mmCIF file with all atom_site columns, C-alpha atoms in Angstrom:
data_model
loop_
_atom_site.group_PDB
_atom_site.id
_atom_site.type_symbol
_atom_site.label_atom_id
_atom_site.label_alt_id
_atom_site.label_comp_id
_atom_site.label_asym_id
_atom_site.label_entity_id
_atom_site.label_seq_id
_atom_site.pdbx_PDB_ins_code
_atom_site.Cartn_x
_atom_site.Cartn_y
_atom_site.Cartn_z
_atom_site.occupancy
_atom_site.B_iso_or_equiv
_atom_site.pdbx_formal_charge
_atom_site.auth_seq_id
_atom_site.auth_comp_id
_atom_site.auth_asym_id
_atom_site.auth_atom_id
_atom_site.pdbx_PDB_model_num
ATOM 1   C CA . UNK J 1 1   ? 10.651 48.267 -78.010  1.00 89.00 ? 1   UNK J CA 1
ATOM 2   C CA . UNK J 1 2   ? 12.899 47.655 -80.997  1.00 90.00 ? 2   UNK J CA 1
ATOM 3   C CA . UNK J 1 3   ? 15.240 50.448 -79.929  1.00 95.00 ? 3   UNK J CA 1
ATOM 4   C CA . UNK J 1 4   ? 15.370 48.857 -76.342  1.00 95.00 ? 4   UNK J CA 1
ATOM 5   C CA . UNK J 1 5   ? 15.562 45.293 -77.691  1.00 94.00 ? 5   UNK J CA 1
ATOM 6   C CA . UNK J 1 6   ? 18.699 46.698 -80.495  1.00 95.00 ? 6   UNK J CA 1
ATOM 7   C CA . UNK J 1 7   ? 20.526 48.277 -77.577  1.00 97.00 ? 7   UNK J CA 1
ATOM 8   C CA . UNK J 1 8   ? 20.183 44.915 -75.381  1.00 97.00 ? 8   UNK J CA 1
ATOM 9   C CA . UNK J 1 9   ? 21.545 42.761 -77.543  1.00 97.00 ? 9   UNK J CA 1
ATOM 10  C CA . UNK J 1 10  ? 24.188 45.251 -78.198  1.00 97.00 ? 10  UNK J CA 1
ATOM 11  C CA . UNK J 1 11  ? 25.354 45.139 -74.159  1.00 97.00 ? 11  UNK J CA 1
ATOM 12  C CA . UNK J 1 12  ? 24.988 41.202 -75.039  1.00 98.00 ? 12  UNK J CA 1
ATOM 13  C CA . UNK J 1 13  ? 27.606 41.160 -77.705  1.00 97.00 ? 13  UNK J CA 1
ATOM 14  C CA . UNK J 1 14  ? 29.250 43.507 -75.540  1.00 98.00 ? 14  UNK J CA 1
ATOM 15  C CA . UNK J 1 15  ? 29.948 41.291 -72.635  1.00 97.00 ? 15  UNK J CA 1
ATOM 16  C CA . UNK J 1 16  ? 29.883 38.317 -74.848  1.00 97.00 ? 16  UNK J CA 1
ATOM 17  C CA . UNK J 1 17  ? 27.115 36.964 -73.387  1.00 98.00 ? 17  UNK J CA 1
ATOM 18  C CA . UNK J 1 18  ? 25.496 35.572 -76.552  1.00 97.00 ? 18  UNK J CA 1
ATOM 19  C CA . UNK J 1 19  ? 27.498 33.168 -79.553  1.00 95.00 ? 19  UNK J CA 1
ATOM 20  C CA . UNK J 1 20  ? 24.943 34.049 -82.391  1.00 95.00 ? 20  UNK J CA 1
ATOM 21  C CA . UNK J 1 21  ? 21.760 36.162 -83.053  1.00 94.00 ? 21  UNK J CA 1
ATOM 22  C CA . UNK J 1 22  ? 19.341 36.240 -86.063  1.00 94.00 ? 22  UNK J CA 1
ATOM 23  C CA . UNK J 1 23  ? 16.064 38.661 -86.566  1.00 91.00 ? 23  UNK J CA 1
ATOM 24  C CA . UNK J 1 24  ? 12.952 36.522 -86.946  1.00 89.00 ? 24  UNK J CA 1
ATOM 25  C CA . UNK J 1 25  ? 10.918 38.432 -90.038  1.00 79.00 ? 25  UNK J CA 1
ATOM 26  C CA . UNK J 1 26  ? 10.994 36.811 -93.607  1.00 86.00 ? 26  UNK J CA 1
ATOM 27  C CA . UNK J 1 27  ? 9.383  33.555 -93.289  1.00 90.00 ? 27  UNK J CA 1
ATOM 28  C CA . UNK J 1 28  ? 9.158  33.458 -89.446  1.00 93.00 ? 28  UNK J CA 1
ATOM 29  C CA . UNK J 1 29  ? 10.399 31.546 -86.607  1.00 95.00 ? 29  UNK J CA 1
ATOM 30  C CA . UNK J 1 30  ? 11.251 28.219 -88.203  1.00 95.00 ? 30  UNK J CA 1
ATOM 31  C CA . UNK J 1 31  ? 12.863 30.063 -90.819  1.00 94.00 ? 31  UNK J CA 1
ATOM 32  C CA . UNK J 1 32  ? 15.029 31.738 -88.461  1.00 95.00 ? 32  UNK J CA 1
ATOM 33  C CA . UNK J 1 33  ? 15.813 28.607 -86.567  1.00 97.00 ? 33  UNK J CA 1
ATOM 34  C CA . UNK J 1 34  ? 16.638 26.667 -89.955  1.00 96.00 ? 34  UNK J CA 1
ATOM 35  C CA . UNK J 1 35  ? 19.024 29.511 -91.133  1.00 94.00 ? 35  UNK J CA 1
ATOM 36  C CA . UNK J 1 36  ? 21.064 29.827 -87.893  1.00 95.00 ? 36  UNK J CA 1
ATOM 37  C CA . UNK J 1 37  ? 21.514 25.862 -87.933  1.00 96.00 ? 37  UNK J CA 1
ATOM 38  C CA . UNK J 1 38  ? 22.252 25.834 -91.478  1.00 95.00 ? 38  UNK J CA 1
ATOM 39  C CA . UNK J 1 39  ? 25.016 28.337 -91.060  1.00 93.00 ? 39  UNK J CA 1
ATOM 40  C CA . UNK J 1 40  ? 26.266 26.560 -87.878  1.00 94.00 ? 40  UNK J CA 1
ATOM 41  C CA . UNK J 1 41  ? 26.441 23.862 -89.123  1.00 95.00 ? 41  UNK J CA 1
ATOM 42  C CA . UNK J 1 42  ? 24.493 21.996 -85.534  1.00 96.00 ? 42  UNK J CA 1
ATOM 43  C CA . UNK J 1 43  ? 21.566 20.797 -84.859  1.00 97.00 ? 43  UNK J CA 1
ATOM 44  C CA . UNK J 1 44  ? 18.910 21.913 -82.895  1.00 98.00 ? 44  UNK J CA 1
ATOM 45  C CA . UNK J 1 45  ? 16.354 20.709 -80.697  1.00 98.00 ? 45  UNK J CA 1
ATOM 46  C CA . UNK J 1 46  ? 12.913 23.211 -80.057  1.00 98.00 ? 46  UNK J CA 1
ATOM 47  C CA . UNK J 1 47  ? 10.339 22.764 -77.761  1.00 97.00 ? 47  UNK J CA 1
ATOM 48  C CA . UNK J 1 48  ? 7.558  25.762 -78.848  1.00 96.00 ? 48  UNK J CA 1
ATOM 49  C CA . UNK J 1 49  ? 3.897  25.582 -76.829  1.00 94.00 ? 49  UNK J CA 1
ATOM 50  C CA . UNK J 1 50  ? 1.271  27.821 -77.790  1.00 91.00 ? 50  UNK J CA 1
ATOM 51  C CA . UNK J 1 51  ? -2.553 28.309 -78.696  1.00 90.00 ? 51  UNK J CA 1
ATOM 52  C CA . UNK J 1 52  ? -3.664 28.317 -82.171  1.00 89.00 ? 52  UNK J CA 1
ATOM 53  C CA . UNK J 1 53  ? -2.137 26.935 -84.877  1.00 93.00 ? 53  UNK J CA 1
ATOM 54  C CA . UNK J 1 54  ? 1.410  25.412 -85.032  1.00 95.00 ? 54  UNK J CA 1
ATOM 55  C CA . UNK J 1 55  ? 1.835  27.395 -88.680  1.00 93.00 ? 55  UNK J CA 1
ATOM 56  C CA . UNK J 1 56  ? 1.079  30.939 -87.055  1.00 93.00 ? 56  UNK J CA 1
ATOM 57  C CA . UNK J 1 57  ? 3.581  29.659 -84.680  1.00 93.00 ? 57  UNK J CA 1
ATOM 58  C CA . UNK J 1 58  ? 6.239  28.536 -86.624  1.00 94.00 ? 58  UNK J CA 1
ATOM 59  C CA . UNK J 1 59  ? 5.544  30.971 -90.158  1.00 94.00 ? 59  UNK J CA 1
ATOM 60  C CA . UNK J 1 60  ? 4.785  34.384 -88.015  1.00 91.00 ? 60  UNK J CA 1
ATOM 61  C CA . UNK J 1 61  ? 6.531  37.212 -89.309  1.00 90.00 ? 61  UNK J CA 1
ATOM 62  C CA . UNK J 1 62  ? 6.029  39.261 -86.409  1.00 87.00 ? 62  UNK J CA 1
ATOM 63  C CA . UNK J 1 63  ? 8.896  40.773 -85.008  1.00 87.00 ? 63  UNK J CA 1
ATOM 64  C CA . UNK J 1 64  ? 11.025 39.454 -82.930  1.00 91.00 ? 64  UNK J CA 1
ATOM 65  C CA . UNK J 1 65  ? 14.411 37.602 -82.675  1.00 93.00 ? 65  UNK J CA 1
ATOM 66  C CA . UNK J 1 66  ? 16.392 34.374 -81.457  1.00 96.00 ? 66  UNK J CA 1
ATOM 67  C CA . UNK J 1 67  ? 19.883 34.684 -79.746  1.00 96.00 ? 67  UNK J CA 1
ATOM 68  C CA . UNK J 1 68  ? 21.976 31.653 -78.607  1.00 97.00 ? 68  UNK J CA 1
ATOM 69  C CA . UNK J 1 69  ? 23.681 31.779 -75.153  1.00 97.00 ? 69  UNK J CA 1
ATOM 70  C CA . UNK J 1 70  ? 25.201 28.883 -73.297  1.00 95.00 ? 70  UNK J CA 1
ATOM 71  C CA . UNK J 1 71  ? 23.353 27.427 -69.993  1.00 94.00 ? 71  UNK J CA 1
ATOM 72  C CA . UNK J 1 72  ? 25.825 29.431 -67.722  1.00 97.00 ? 72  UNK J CA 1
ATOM 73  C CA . UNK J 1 73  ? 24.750 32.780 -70.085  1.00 97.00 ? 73  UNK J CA 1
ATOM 74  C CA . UNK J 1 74  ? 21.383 32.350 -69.455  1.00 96.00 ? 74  UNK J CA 1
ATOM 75  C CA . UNK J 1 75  ? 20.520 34.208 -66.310  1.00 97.00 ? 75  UNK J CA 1
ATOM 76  C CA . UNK J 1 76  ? 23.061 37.353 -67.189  1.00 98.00 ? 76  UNK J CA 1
ATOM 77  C CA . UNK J 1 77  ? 21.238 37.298 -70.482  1.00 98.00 ? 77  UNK J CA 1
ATOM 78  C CA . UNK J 1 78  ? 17.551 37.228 -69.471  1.00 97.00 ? 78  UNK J CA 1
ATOM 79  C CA . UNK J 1 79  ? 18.726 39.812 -66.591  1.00 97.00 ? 79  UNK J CA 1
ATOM 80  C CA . UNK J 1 80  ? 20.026 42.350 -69.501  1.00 98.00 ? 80  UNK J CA 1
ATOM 81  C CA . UNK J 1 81  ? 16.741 41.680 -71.615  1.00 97.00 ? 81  UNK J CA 1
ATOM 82  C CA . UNK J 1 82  ? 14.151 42.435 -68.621  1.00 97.00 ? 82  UNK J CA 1
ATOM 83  C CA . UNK J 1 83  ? 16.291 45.272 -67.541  1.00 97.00 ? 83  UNK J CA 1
ATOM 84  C CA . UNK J 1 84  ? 15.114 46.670 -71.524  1.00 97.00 ? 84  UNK J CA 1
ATOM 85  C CA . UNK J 1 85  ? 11.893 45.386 -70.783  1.00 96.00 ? 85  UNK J CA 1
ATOM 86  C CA . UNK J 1 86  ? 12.371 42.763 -73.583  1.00 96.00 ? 86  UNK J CA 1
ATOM 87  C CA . UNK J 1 87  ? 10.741 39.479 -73.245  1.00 94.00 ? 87  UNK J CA 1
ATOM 88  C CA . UNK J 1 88  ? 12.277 36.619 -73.501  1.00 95.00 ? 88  UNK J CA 1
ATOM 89  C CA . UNK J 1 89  ? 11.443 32.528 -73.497  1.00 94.00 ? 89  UNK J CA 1
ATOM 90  C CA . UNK J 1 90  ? 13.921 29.698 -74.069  1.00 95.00 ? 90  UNK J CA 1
ATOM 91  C CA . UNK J 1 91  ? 13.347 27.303 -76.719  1.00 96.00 ? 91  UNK J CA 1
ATOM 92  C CA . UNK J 1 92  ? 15.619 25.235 -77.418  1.00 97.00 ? 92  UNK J CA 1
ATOM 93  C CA . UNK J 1 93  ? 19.284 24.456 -77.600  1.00 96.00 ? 93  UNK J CA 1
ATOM 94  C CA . UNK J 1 94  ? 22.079 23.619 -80.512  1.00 96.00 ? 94  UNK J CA 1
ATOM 95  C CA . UNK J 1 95  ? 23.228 20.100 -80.662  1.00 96.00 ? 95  UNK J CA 1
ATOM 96  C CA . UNK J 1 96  ? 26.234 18.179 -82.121  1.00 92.00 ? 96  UNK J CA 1
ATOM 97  C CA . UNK J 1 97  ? 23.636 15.504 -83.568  1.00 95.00 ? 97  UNK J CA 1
ATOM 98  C CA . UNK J 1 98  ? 23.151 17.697 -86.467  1.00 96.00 ? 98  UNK J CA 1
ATOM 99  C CA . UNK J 1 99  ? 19.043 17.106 -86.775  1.00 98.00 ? 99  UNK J CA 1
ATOM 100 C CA . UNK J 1 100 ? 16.490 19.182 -86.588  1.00 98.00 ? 100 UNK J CA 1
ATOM 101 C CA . UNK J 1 101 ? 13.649 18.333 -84.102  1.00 98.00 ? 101 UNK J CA 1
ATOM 102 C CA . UNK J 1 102 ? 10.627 20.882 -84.038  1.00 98.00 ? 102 UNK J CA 1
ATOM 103 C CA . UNK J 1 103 ? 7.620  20.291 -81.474  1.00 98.00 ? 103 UNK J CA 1
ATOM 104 C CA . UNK J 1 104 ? 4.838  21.742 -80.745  1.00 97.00 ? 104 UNK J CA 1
ATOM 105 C CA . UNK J 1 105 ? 2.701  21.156 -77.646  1.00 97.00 ? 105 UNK J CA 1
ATOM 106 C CA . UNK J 1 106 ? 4.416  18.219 -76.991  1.00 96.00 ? 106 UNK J CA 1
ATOM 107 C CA . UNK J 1 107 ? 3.987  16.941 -80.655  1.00 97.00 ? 107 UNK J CA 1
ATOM 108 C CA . UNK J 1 108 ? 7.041  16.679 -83.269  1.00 97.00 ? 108 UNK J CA 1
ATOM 109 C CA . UNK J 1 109 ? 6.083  18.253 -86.252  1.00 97.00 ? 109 UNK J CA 1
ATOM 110 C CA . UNK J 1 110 ? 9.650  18.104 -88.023  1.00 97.00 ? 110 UNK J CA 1
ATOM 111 C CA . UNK J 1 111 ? 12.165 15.723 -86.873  1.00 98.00 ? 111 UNK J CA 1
ATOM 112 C CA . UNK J 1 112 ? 15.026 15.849 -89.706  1.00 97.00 ? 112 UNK J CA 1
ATOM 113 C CA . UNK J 1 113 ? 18.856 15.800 -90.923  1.00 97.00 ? 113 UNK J CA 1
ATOM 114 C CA . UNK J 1 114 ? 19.826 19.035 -91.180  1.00 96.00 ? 114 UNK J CA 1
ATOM 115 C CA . UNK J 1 115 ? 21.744 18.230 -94.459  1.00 95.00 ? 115 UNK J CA 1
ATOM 116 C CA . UNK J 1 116 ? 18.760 17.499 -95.790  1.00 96.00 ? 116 UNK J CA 1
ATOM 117 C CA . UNK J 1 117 ? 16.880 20.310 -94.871  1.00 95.00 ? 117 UNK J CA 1
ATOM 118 C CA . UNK J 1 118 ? 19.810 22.731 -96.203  1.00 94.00 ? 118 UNK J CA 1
ATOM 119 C CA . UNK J 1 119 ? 20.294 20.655 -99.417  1.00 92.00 ? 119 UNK J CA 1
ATOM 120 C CA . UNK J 1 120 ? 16.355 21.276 -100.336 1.00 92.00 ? 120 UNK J CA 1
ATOM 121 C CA . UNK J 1 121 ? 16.650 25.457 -99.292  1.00 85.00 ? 121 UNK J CA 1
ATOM 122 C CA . UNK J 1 122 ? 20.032 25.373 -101.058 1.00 85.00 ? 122 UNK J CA 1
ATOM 123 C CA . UNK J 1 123 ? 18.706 24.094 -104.422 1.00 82.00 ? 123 UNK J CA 1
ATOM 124 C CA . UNK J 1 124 ? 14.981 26.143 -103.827 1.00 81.00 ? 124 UNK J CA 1
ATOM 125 C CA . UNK J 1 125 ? 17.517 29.195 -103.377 1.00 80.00 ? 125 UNK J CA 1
ATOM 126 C CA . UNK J 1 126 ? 19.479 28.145 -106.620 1.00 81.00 ? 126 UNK J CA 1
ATOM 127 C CA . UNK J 1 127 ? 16.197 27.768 -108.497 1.00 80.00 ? 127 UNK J CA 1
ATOM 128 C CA . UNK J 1 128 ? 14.917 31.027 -107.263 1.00 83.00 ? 128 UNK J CA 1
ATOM 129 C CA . UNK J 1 129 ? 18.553 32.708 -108.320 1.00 83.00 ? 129 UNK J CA 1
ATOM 130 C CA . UNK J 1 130 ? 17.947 31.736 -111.729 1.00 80.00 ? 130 UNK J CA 1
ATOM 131 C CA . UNK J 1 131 ? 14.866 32.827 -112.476 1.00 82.00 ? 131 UNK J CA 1
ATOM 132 C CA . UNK J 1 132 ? 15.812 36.298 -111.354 1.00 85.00 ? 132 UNK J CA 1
ATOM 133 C CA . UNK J 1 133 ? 19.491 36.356 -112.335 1.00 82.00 ? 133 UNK J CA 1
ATOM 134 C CA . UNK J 1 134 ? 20.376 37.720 -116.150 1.00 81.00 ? 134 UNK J CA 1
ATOM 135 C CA . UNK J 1 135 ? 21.063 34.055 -117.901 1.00 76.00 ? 135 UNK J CA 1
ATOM 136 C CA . UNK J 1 136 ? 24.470 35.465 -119.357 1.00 78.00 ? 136 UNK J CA 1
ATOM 137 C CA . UNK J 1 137 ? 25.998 36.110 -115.536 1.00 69.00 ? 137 UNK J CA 1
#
């Protein structure tokens, strides 16, 4: 599966079928979601359902990952990742609005700025960096 699913997204970034990609591991799904808005710069609005709990949902390392197409994309793209026998679901979409709205069954569970968001990882990361980081450097 992850050699079919590596050689998929490959043919995607081939034909430029997909503007951005990110694996879904360390801290799971949101975490993956978060990052690629962060570094976008965008918002993003994500409608997840599922049974159980909305933290195996949303923390899950399992593997997996989340690519970003445009509407007219999204056939070709699905197409490409069932031909590879790689399952796919859409979630969401980016937004200009730059907020983040999470929900889950039909429930919000995070409905943010994504400033905000990225100003709390960005000084969690700093904090992090220094306790691991000689103090000299």
């Amino acid at each position: 599966m992850l050699k079919n699913g590596f050689s998929a997204v490959q043919e995607l970034i081939k034909q430029g079928l997909i503007s951005a990609g990110h694996d879904r591991s360390d801290g799971g799904l949101i975490t993956t979601l978060l990052e690629m808005a962060f570094s976008g710069n965008c918002g993003i609005e994500v409608s997840l359902n599922g049974r159980g709990s909305v933290f195996k949902t949303l923390f899950s390392e399992e593997l997996g990952l989340v690519v970003e197409c445009s509407g007219e994309n999204r056939k070709e793209v699905e197409r490409i990742l069932a031909a590879a026998d790689v399952s796919c679901m859409e979630i969401g979409r980016t937004t200009g609005e730059k907020r983040i709205l999470v929900s889950f069954n039909g429930e919000s569970v995070l409905d943010e700025k994504m400033v905000v968001l990225r100003s709390w990882w960005e000084e969690t990361s700093y904090q992090l960096e220094r306790l691991q980081a000689e103090v000299g450097c």
